[in-house]
PDB file of C-alpha atoms in Angstrom:
ATOM      1  CA  MET R   1     -11.656  18.069 -55.477  1.00 43.00           C
ATOM      2  CA  SER R   2     -11.354  21.661 -56.635  1.00 52.00           C
ATOM      3  CA  ASP R   3      -8.645  20.644 -59.144  1.00 60.00           C
ATOM      4  CA  SER R   4     -11.263  18.972 -61.367  1.00 68.00           C
ATOM      5  CA  PRO R   5     -14.067  20.640 -63.373  1.00 75.00           C
ATOM      6  CA  ALA R   6     -16.656  18.619 -61.438  1.00 74.00           C
ATOM      7  CA  GLY R   7     -15.111  19.671 -58.144  1.00 73.00           C
ATOM      8  CA  ARG R   8     -15.088  23.342 -59.092  1.00 77.00           C
ATOM      9  CA  LEU R   9     -18.744  23.115 -60.065  1.00 81.00           C
ATOM     10  CA  GLN R  10     -19.660  21.547 -56.738  1.00 76.00           C
ATOM     11  CA  GLU R  11     -17.831  24.349 -54.920  1.00 78.00           C
ATOM     12  CA  LEU R  12     -19.839  26.877 -56.941  1.00 83.00           C
ATOM     13  CA  PHE R  13     -23.113  25.293 -55.833  1.00 82.00           C
ATOM     14  CA  GLU R  14     -22.208  24.878 -52.151  1.00 75.00           C
ATOM     15  CA  GLY R  15     -23.918  27.245 -49.742  1.00 70.00           C
ATOM     16  CA  HIS R  16     -26.965  27.794 -51.964  1.00 77.00           C
ATOM     17  CA  ARG R  17     -30.408  26.499 -51.029  1.00 77.00           C
ATOM     18  CA  LEU R  18     -31.552  24.873 -54.243  1.00 79.00           C
ATOM     19  CA  THR R  19     -35.005  23.638 -55.153  1.00 82.00           C
ATOM     20  CA  PRO R  20     -35.423  20.016 -56.300  1.00 78.00           C
ATOM     21  CA  THR R  21     -35.453  21.188 -59.930  1.00 85.00           C
ATOM     22  CA  GLN R  22     -32.310  23.253 -59.362  1.00 86.00           C
ATOM     23  CA  ARG R  23     -30.589  20.307 -57.672  1.00 81.00           C
ATOM     24  CA  ARG R  24     -31.406  18.272 -60.768  1.00 83.00           C
ATOM     25  CA  ILE R  25     -29.741  20.894 -62.971  1.00 89.00           C
ATOM     26  CA  ALA R  26     -26.723  21.050 -60.662  1.00 86.00           C
ATOM     27  CA  HIS R  27     -26.404  17.263 -60.677  1.00 80.00           C
ATOM     28  CA  CYS R  28     -26.550  17.211 -64.477  1.00 85.00           C
ATOM     29  CA  MET R  29     -23.889  19.921 -64.691  1.00 87.00           C
ATOM     30  CA  VAL R  30     -21.526  18.031 -62.415  1.00 81.00           C
ATOM     31  CA  ARG R  31     -21.954  14.868 -64.484  1.00 77.00           C
ATOM     32  CA  ARG R  32     -21.276  16.791 -67.703  1.00 82.00           C
ATOM     33  CA  ALA R  33     -18.660  19.131 -66.225  1.00 82.00           C
ATOM     34  CA  ALA R  34     -16.434  19.119 -69.323  1.00 81.00           C
ATOM     35  CA  ASP R  35     -19.307  20.007 -71.657  1.00 86.00           C
ATOM     36  CA  VAL R  36     -21.336  22.491 -69.605  1.00 89.00           C
ATOM     37  CA  PRO R  37     -19.331  25.657 -70.457  1.00 90.00           C
ATOM     38  CA  PHE R  38     -20.178  25.054 -74.114  1.00 89.00           C
ATOM     39  CA  LEU R  39     -23.898  24.243 -73.759  1.00 90.00           C
ATOM     40  CA  SER R  40     -26.748  26.628 -74.417  1.00 89.00           C
ATOM     41  CA  SER R  41     -29.494  26.997 -71.832  1.00 90.00           C
ATOM     42  CA  VAL R  42     -31.809  24.998 -74.095  1.00 90.00           C
ATOM     43  CA  GLU R  43     -29.279  22.166 -74.420  1.00 89.00           C
ATOM     44  CA  LEU R  44     -28.684  22.075 -70.677  1.00 90.00           C
ATOM     45  CA  ALA R  45     -32.434  22.054 -70.040  1.00 89.00           C
ATOM     46  CA  GLU R  46     -32.867  19.073 -72.352  1.00 88.00           C
ATOM     47  CA  LEU R  47     -30.038  17.150 -70.674  1.00 86.00           C
ATOM     48  CA  ALA R  48     -31.419  17.839 -67.199  1.00 85.00           C
ATOM     49  CA  GLY R  49     -35.027  17.193 -68.220  1.00 84.00           C
ATOM     50  CA  VAL R  50     -36.248  20.628 -67.113  1.00 87.00           C
ATOM     51  CA  SER R  51     -37.563  23.759 -68.831  1.00 90.00           C
ATOM     52  CA  GLN R  52     -35.317  26.457 -70.265  1.00 90.00           C
ATOM     53  CA  PRO R  53     -36.708  29.097 -67.833  1.00 91.00           C
ATOM     54  CA  SER R  54     -35.723  26.766 -64.976  1.00 92.00           C
ATOM     55  CA  VAL R  55     -32.107  26.956 -66.157  1.00 93.00           C
ATOM     56  CA  THR R  56     -32.307  30.762 -66.191  1.00 93.00           C
ATOM     57  CA  ARG R  57     -33.777  30.834 -62.677  1.00 92.00           C
ATOM     58  CA  PHE R  58     -31.052  28.461 -61.555  1.00 93.00           C
ATOM     59  CA  ALA R  59     -28.340  30.826 -62.809  1.00 93.00           C
ATOM     60  CA  VAL R  60     -30.002  33.752 -61.009  1.00 92.00           C
ATOM     61  CA  ALA R  61     -30.217  31.687 -57.798  1.00 90.00           C
ATOM     62  CA  LEU R  62     -26.432  31.301 -57.966  1.00 91.00           C
ATOM     63  CA  GLY R  63     -26.027  35.077 -58.142  1.00 90.00           C
ATOM     64  CA  PHE R  64     -25.592  35.608 -61.892  1.00 92.00           C
ATOM     65  CA  ASP R  65     -27.593  37.942 -64.116  1.00 91.00           C
ATOM     66  CA  GLY R  66     -28.644  34.992 -66.250  1.00 90.00           C
ATOM     67  CA  TYR R  67     -27.393  31.834 -67.877  1.00 92.00           C
ATOM     68  CA  PRO R  68     -24.998  33.610 -70.301  1.00 91.00           C
ATOM     69  CA  ALA R  69     -23.211  35.133 -67.309  1.00 91.00           C
ATOM     70  CA  LEU R  70     -23.010  31.738 -65.608  1.00 92.00           C
ATOM     71  CA  ARG R  71     -21.645  30.118 -68.770  1.00 91.00           C
ATOM     72  CA  LYS R  72     -19.062  32.902 -69.148  1.00 89.00           C
ATOM     73  CA  HIS R  73     -17.948  32.285 -65.568  1.00 90.00           C
ATOM     74  CA  LEU R  74     -17.681  28.552 -66.193  1.00 88.00           C
ATOM     75  CA  ARG R  75     -15.522  29.098 -69.256  1.00 86.00           C
ATOM     76  CA  GLU R  76     -13.160  31.195 -67.134  1.00 84.00           C
ATOM     77  CA  VAL R  77     -12.863  28.776 -64.217  1.00 78.00           C
ATOM     78  CA  THR R  78     -13.040  25.499 -66.166  1.00 66.00           C
ATOM     79  CA  PRO R  79     -11.223  26.228 -69.427  1.00 58.00           C
ATOM     80  CA  GLY R  80     -10.955  23.457 -71.971  1.00 55.00           C
ATOM     81  CA  GLU R  81     -12.692  21.861 -74.891  1.00 53.00           C
ATOM     82  CA  PRO R  82     -15.977  19.949 -74.950  1.00 54.00           C
ATOM     83  CA  ALA R  83     -15.605  16.219 -74.641  1.00 52.00           C
ATOM     84  CA  ALA R  84     -15.052  14.532 -77.996  1.00 51.00           C
ATOM     85  CA  THR R  85     -17.785  12.272 -79.239  1.00 48.00           C
ATOM     86  CA  ALA R  86     -16.997   8.730 -80.237  1.00 46.00           C
ATOM     87  CA  GLY R  87     -16.566   8.033 -83.927  1.00 52.00           C
ATOM     88  CA  THR R  88     -18.620   4.843 -83.755  1.00 56.00           C
ATOM     89  CA  PRO R  89     -22.196   5.193 -82.458  1.00 72.00           C
ATOM     90  CA  TYR R  90     -23.009   3.046 -79.441  1.00 72.00           C
ATOM     91  CA  ASN R  91     -26.261   1.163 -79.015  1.00 78.00           C
ATOM     92  CA  GLU R  92     -28.381   1.884 -75.939  1.00 78.00           C
ATOM     93  CA  TYR R  93     -26.760  -0.851 -73.868  1.00 84.00           C
ATOM     94  CA  GLN R  94     -23.244   0.356 -74.671  1.00 83.00           C
ATOM     95  CA  GLN R  95     -24.299   3.917 -73.893  1.00 80.00           C
ATOM     96  CA  ALA R  96     -25.396   2.801 -70.436  1.00 83.00           C
ATOM     97  CA  VAL R  97     -22.000   1.181 -69.858  1.00 89.00           C
ATOM     98  CA  GLN R  98     -20.187   4.281 -71.140  1.00 86.00           C
ATOM     99  CA  ALA R  99     -22.231   6.443 -68.770  1.00 84.00           C
ATOM    100  CA  GLU R 100     -21.202   4.237 -65.837  1.00 90.00           C
ATOM    101  CA  ILE R 101     -17.567   4.465 -66.892  1.00 91.00           C
ATOM    102  CA  GLU R 102     -17.930   8.252 -66.819  1.00 87.00           C
ATOM    103  CA  ASN R 103     -19.477   8.053 -63.341  1.00 89.00           C
ATOM    104  CA  LEU R 104     -16.473   6.046 -62.181  1.00 93.00           C
ATOM    105  CA  ARG R 105     -14.128   8.647 -63.680  1.00 90.00           C
ATOM    106  CA  HIS R 106     -15.910  11.352 -61.682  1.00 89.00           C
ATOM    107  CA  LEU R 107     -15.562   9.237 -58.544  1.00 93.00           C
ATOM    108  CA  CYS R 108     -11.857   8.800 -59.267  1.00 93.00           C
ATOM    109  CA  GLU R 109     -11.472  12.586 -59.513  1.00 90.00           C
ATOM    110  CA  LEU R 110     -13.315  13.015 -56.233  1.00 91.00           C
ATOM    111  CA  LEU R 111     -11.041  10.543 -54.466  1.00 94.00           C
ATOM    112  CA  ALA R 112      -7.973  12.580 -55.459  1.00 93.00           C
ATOM    113  CA  ASP R 113      -8.633  14.222 -52.108  1.00 94.00           C
ATOM    114  CA  PRO R 114      -8.800  11.240 -49.734  1.00 95.00           C
ATOM    115  CA  ALA R 115      -9.543  13.322 -46.624  1.00 96.00           C
ATOM    116  CA  PRO R 116     -13.375  12.902 -46.647  1.00 96.00           C
ATOM    117  CA  VAL R 117     -13.152   9.124 -47.078  1.00 97.00           C
ATOM    118  CA  GLU R 118     -10.459   8.854 -44.417  1.00 97.00           C
ATOM    119  CA  ARG R 119     -12.590  10.893 -42.016  1.00 97.00           C
ATOM    120  CA  ALA R 120     -15.598   8.698 -42.784  1.00 98.00           C
ATOM    121  CA  GLY R 121     -13.521   5.583 -42.154  1.00 97.00           C
ATOM    122  CA  ARG R 122     -12.518   6.836 -38.712  1.00 97.00           C
ATOM    123  CA  LEU R 123     -16.105   7.701 -37.803  1.00 98.00           C
ATOM    124  CA  LEU R 124     -17.422   4.302 -38.884  1.00 98.00           C
ATOM    125  CA  ALA R 125     -14.635   2.361 -37.180  1.00 97.00           C
ATOM    126  CA  ALA R 126     -15.224   4.182 -33.891  1.00 97.00           C
ATOM    127  CA  SER R 127     -18.980   3.583 -33.780  1.00 97.00           C
ATOM    128  CA  ARG R 128     -19.947   0.553 -31.668  1.00 96.00           C
ATOM    129  CA  PRO R 129     -22.442  -0.552 -32.867  1.00 98.00           C
ATOM    130  CA  LEU R 130     -22.463   0.731 -36.445  1.00 98.00           C
ATOM    131  CA  PRO R 131     -25.954   1.119 -37.967  1.00 98.00           C
ATOM    132  CA  VAL R 132     -26.048   0.989 -41.783  1.00 98.00           C
ATOM    133  CA  LEU R 133     -29.179   2.393 -43.409  1.00 98.00           C
ATOM    134  CA  GLY R 134     -30.466   1.824 -46.947  1.00 97.00           C
ATOM    135  CA  LEU R 135     -34.082   1.558 -48.057  1.00 97.00           C
ATOM    136  CA  ARG R 136     -35.680   0.542 -51.352  1.00 95.00           C
ATOM    137  CA  ALA R 137     -33.197   1.063 -54.228  1.00 93.00           C
ATOM    138  CA  ALA R 138     -30.337   1.579 -51.780  1.00 96.00           C
ATOM    139  CA  SER R 139     -31.036  -1.524 -49.700  1.00 96.00           C
ATOM    140  CA  SER R 140     -28.675  -3.706 -51.750  1.00 95.00           C
ATOM    141  CA  GLN R 141     -25.849  -1.188 -51.268  1.00 96.00           C
ATOM    142  CA  ALA R 142     -26.407  -1.129 -47.511  1.00 97.00           C
ATOM    143  CA  ARG R 143     -26.685  -4.910 -47.303  1.00 97.00           C
ATOM    144  CA  GLY R 144     -23.483  -5.424 -49.289  1.00 97.00           C
ATOM    145  CA  PHE R 145     -21.582  -2.997 -47.090  1.00 97.00           C
ATOM    146  CA  ALA R 146     -22.965  -4.536 -43.885  1.00 97.00           C
ATOM    147  CA  TYR R 147     -22.084  -8.058 -45.053  1.00 97.00           C
ATOM    148  CA  PHE R 148     -18.414  -7.270 -45.547  1.00 96.00           C
ATOM    149  CA  ALA R 149     -18.180  -4.817 -42.653  1.00 97.00           C
ATOM    150  CA  GLY R 150     -19.422  -7.545 -40.313  1.00 95.00           C
ATOM    151  CA  LYS R 151     -16.218  -9.510 -41.007  1.00 94.00           C
ATOM    152  CA  VAL R 152     -14.030  -6.798 -39.450  1.00 95.00           C
ATOM    153  CA  HIS R 153     -16.326  -4.636 -37.290  1.00 96.00           C
ATOM    154  CA  PRO R 154     -17.593  -6.172 -34.025  1.00 94.00           C
ATOM    155  CA  ASP R 155     -21.194  -4.920 -34.271  1.00 96.00           C
ATOM    156  CA  VAL R 156     -22.824  -3.902 -37.561  1.00 98.00           C
ATOM    157  CA  ARG R 157     -26.589  -3.383 -37.605  1.00 98.00           C
ATOM    158  CA  LEU R 158     -28.317  -3.370 -40.994  1.00 98.00           C
ATOM    159  CA  LEU R 159     -31.353  -1.089 -41.289  1.00 97.00           C
ATOM    160  CA  ASP R 160     -32.881  -2.006 -44.649  1.00 95.00           C
ATOM    161  CA  GLU R 161     -36.575  -2.106 -43.770  1.00 92.00           C
ATOM    162  CA  GLY R 162     -38.744   0.935 -43.158  1.00 91.00           C
ATOM    163  CA  GLY R 163     -41.814   1.284 -41.003  1.00 91.00           C
ATOM    164  CA  SER R 164     -42.428   2.217 -37.398  1.00 89.00           C
ATOM    165  CA  MET R 165     -39.658  -0.112 -36.194  1.00 94.00           C
ATOM    166  CA  LEU R 166     -36.935   1.905 -37.942  1.00 96.00           C
ATOM    167  CA  THR R 167     -36.906   4.661 -35.337  1.00 96.00           C
ATOM    168  CA  ASP R 168     -36.899   2.026 -32.588  1.00 96.00           C
ATOM    169  CA  ARG R 169     -33.818   0.388 -34.105  1.00 97.00           C
ATOM    170  CA  ILE R 170     -32.022   3.736 -34.310  1.00 97.00           C
ATOM    171  CA  ASP R 171     -32.887   4.309 -30.646  1.00 97.00           C
ATOM    172  CA  ALA R 172     -31.540   0.868 -29.772  1.00 97.00           C
ATOM    173  CA  ALA R 173     -28.261   1.562 -31.572  1.00 98.00           C
ATOM    174  CA  VAL R 174     -27.869   4.880 -29.717  1.00 98.00           C
ATOM    175  CA  ARG R 175     -28.550   3.210 -26.366  1.00 98.00           C
ATOM    176  CA  ALA R 176     -25.936   0.558 -27.191  1.00 98.00           C
ATOM    177  CA  GLY R 177     -23.306   3.252 -27.759  1.00 98.00           C
ATOM    178  CA  ALA R 178     -23.442   4.062 -31.488  1.00 98.00           C
ATOM    179  CA  SER R 179     -21.799   7.341 -32.424  1.00 98.00           C
ATOM    180  CA  ALA R 180     -22.243   7.302 -36.223  1.00 98.00           C
ATOM    181  CA  LEU R 181     -24.646   6.020 -38.860  1.00 98.00           C
ATOM    182  CA  LEU R 182     -23.817   5.186 -42.463  1.00 98.00           C
ATOM    183  CA  CYS R 183     -26.567   5.796 -45.008  1.00 98.00           C
ATOM    184  CA  PHE R 184     -26.802   4.815 -48.662  1.00 98.00           C
ATOM    185  CA  ALA R 185     -29.307   7.129 -50.360  1.00 97.00           C
ATOM    186  CA  LEU R 186     -30.222   6.629 -54.018  1.00 94.00           C
ATOM    187  CA  PRO R 187     -33.061   7.842 -56.257  1.00 88.00           C
ATOM    188  CA  ARG R 188     -35.886   7.900 -55.905  1.00 85.00           C
ATOM    189  CA  HIS R 189     -35.226   9.199 -52.413  1.00 92.00           C
ATOM    190  CA  PRO R 190     -37.782   7.827 -49.930  1.00 93.00           C
ATOM    191  CA  ARG R 191     -39.206  10.425 -47.570  1.00 94.00           C
ATOM    192  CA  GLU R 192     -38.625   7.929 -44.767  1.00 96.00           C
ATOM    193  CA  VAL R 193     -34.852   8.051 -45.304  1.00 97.00           C
ATOM    194  CA  VAL R 194     -34.781  11.834 -45.032  1.00 96.00           C
ATOM    195  CA  GLU R 195     -36.880  11.715 -41.873  1.00 96.00           C
ATOM    196  CA  SER R 196     -34.737   8.928 -40.393  1.00 97.00           C
ATOM    197  CA  LEU R 197     -31.522  10.872 -40.937  1.00 97.00           C
ATOM    198  CA  GLN R 198     -33.049  13.925 -39.347  1.00 97.00           C
ATOM    199  CA  TYR R 199     -34.029  11.798 -36.362  1.00 97.00           C
ATOM    200  CA  ALA R 200     -30.619  10.113 -36.177  1.00 97.00           C
ATOM    201  CA  ARG R 201     -28.823  13.461 -36.006  1.00 97.00           C
ATOM    202  CA  SER R 202     -31.243  14.759 -33.374  1.00 97.00           C
ATOM    203  CA  SER R 203     -30.369  11.623 -31.371  1.00 97.00           C
ATOM    204  CA  GLY R 204     -26.674  12.523 -31.435  1.00 97.00           C
ATOM    205  CA  LEU R 205     -25.451  10.326 -34.283  1.00 98.00           C
ATOM    206  CA  THR R 206     -22.969  11.621 -36.838  1.00 98.00           C
ATOM    207  CA  VAL R 207     -24.438  10.811 -40.257  1.00 98.00           C
ATOM    208  CA  VAL R 208     -22.134   9.694 -43.079  1.00 98.00           C
ATOM    209  CA  THR R 209     -23.986   9.432 -46.399  1.00 98.00           C
ATOM    210  CA  VAL R 210     -23.241   7.949 -49.802  1.00 98.00           C
ATOM    211  CA  ALA R 211     -25.675   9.648 -52.198  1.00 96.00           C
ATOM    212  CA  ASP R 212     -26.059  10.027 -55.929  1.00 91.00           C
ATOM    213  CA  SER R 213     -25.385  13.768 -55.729  1.00 88.00           C
ATOM    214  CA  ALA R 214     -24.067  16.394 -53.331  1.00 87.00           C
ATOM    215  CA  PHE R 215     -27.442  18.064 -53.851  1.00 85.00           C
ATOM    216  CA  ALA R 216     -29.595  15.071 -52.945  1.00 89.00           C
ATOM    217  CA  PRO R 217     -32.469  15.692 -50.486  1.00 90.00           C
ATOM    218  CA  VAL R 218     -30.498  13.930 -47.737  1.00 95.00           C
ATOM    219  CA  ALA R 219     -27.635  16.444 -47.933  1.00 92.00           C
ATOM    220  CA  ARG R 220     -29.014  18.815 -45.309  1.00 92.00           C
ATOM    221  CA  HIS R 221     -29.336  15.955 -42.817  1.00 96.00           C
ATOM    222  CA  SER R 222     -25.819  14.560 -43.365  1.00 97.00           C
ATOM    223  CA  ASP R 223     -22.670  15.547 -41.492  1.00 97.00           C
ATOM    224  CA  LEU R 224     -20.462  14.097 -44.221  1.00 97.00           C
ATOM    225  CA  LEU R 225     -21.821  13.329 -47.688  1.00 97.00           C
ATOM    226  CA  ILE R 226     -19.710  11.716 -50.398  1.00 96.00           C
ATOM    227  CA  PRO R 227     -21.380  11.675 -53.831  1.00 94.00           C
ATOM    228  CA  ALA R 228     -21.271   8.870 -56.386  1.00 94.00           C
ATOM    229  CA  ALA R 229     -23.514   9.266 -59.420  1.00 89.00           C
ATOM    230  CA  VAL R 230     -25.954   6.643 -60.665  1.00 89.00           C
ATOM    231  CA  GLY R 231     -26.548   5.743 -64.304  1.00 84.00           C
ATOM    232  CA  THR R 232     -29.926   6.686 -65.732  1.00 77.00           C
ATOM    233  CA  GLY R 233     -29.678   5.331 -69.283  1.00 73.00           C
ATOM    234  CA  LEU R 234     -31.710   2.172 -68.672  1.00 79.00           C
ATOM    235  CA  ALA R 235     -35.237   1.616 -67.383  1.00 78.00           C
ATOM    236  CA  PHE R 236     -33.816   1.193 -63.878  1.00 86.00           C
ATOM    237  CA  ASP R 237     -30.887   3.168 -62.469  1.00 86.00           C
ATOM    238  CA  THR R 238     -27.465   1.544 -62.253  1.00 90.00           C
ATOM    239  CA  ALA R 239     -25.260   2.107 -59.219  1.00 94.00           C
ATOM    240  CA  CYS R 240     -21.721   0.949 -59.956  1.00 96.00           C
ATOM    241  CA  ALA R 241     -20.110   4.088 -58.512  1.00 95.00           C
ATOM    242  CA  PRO R 242     -22.038   4.011 -55.187  1.00 96.00           C
ATOM    243  CA  MET R 243     -21.160   0.326 -54.800  1.00 97.00           C
ATOM    244  CA  LEU R 244     -17.470   0.992 -55.407  1.00 97.00           C
ATOM    245  CA  LEU R 245     -17.523   3.949 -53.031  1.00 98.00           C
ATOM    246  CA  GLY R 246     -18.976   1.632 -50.401  1.00 97.00           C
ATOM    247  CA  ARG R 247     -15.992  -0.695 -50.832  1.00 97.00           C
ATOM    248  CA  VAL R 248     -13.622   2.268 -50.594  1.00 98.00           C
ATOM    249  CA  LEU R 249     -15.270   3.246 -47.301  1.00 98.00           C
ATOM    250  CA  LEU R 250     -14.823  -0.333 -46.107  1.00 97.00           C
ATOM    251  CA  GLU R 251     -11.112  -0.070 -46.850  1.00 96.00           C
ATOM    252  CA  ALA R 252     -10.890   3.219 -44.963  1.00 96.00           C
ATOM    253  CA  MET R 253     -12.815   1.736 -42.042  1.00 97.00           C
ATOM    254  CA  CYS R 254     -10.428  -1.224 -41.891  1.00 95.00           C
ATOM    255  CA  ASP R 255      -7.558   1.242 -41.543  1.00 93.00           C
ATOM    256  CA  GLY R 256      -9.244   2.474 -38.366  1.00 92.00           C
ATOM    257  CA  LEU R 257      -9.732  -1.017 -36.927  1.00 93.00           C
ATOM    258  CA  PRO R 258      -6.406  -2.339 -35.603  1.00 90.00           C
ATOM    259  CA  ASP R 259      -7.723  -5.900 -35.330  1.00 91.00           C
ATOM    260  CA  ALA R 260      -9.332  -5.966 -38.797  1.00 91.00           C
ATOM    261  CA  GLN R 261      -6.670  -8.246 -40.302  1.00 90.00           C
ATOM    262  CA  ALA R 262      -6.833 -10.647 -37.371  1.00 92.00           C
ATOM    263  CA  ARG R 263     -10.620 -10.877 -37.725  1.00 91.00           C
ATOM    264  CA  LEU R 264     -10.305 -11.630 -41.438  1.00 90.00           C
ATOM    265  CA  GLU R 265      -7.748 -14.354 -40.802  1.00 92.00           C
ATOM    266  CA  GLU R 266      -9.973 -15.835 -38.100  1.00 92.00           C
ATOM    267  CA  PHE R 267     -12.919 -15.901 -40.518  1.00 90.00           C
ATOM    268  CA  ASP R 268     -10.830 -17.540 -43.242  1.00 91.00           C
ATOM    269  CA  ALA R 269      -9.647 -20.220 -40.835  1.00 92.00           C
ATOM    270  CA  GLY R 270     -13.201 -20.927 -39.717  1.00 92.00           C
ATOM    271  CA  ALA R 271     -14.468 -21.021 -43.298  1.00 90.00           C
ATOM    272  CA  ALA R 272     -11.781 -23.498 -44.259  1.00 91.00           C
ATOM    273  CA  ALA R 273     -12.558 -25.730 -41.271  1.00 93.00           C
ATOM    274  CA  ARG R 274     -16.265 -25.746 -42.149  1.00 92.00           C
ATOM    275  CA  GLY R 275     -15.670 -26.274 -45.856  1.00 93.00           C
ATOM    276  CA  LEU R 276     -17.755 -23.164 -46.458  1.00 91.00           C
ATOM    277  CA  PHE R 277     -16.485 -22.433 -49.964  1.00 90.00           C
ATOM    278  CA  VAL R 278     -15.823 -24.785 -52.874  1.00 88.00           C
ATOM    279  CA  GLU R 279     -12.630 -23.024 -54.038  1.00 71.00           C
TER     280      GLU R 279
END
C-alpha cells in the first residue's frame, strides 16, 4: 500500500487520534492523493467541506507547523504532477461515474498488497457461525455478501436489523462458536453499529470491517479494517467499491474453505434439478 500516494497518505495519518472533521479532511486527501500536494489550504477546505482553519489545525495535529509544512512534506514523499483534467466537461451524472471509477482505482492500488484481504479471508472462513453486520445504508452490502457466502460457508448469520435484539444475536453467535464478525460500515455511520462492534470485540469476536475510510468512526473498534471509498456526487452515496471489496473478500474466504467448490457444485446440481433458473 505504501507504494501508492494514497497508501503513503494513510500511513501518515495512522497513529493519530483525529476528530470527525479531521477524519473528513484525511478521507478527502486520500481520495485526491495525486492532487493534494498542489492544493492550497483553502482549496482543500472546499473539497473536504470544512473551514480553512480546520485544515490548519489538522496539519498541526499531524505534527507540522502548519499546512504549508504539511504540503511541503507531501511534495517530497509523493512527487508527481496534479491529475490532468478532462478536455471535455462531464455532466453531473458522468462526474458521478468518473468519481466511482477513481474509487475503484484506489481500491486496485490498495489490493496491490493482498495480505490484509487474505488474512480477512482466513478469519471469515474459520468462524462457525459467521455473523455479517450491516445496518441502514450498509444493509444491502451485508445482505449481498451473506447471500453468496451462504453458498460456500456452512453457517452465515445476517445481522441487518438494529434494535435490542442485535446484541442478543451477537451473543447467540458467540455461544454457537463464532470467532469473527464481518461488518460493512458506510456513511452516515449509525451509532448502533459503533456500539455493536465495541460489544462484539468485548465478547471475544475478531472484527473485520469494510468501511468507506480508514478513518471512519468504526476504525477504533475493528481488528482489521479495509477501506473502500463511496461516491458522494449524487443525492445519495454510491458504493461500487465497497460492493466489489465484498466480492473480493468472498473470493479470499473461499480459498480458506476446502469444500467451497464442492458446495457450489452441489448447489448448481440442486438448482438444475429444481429448474430454479431460466437460463
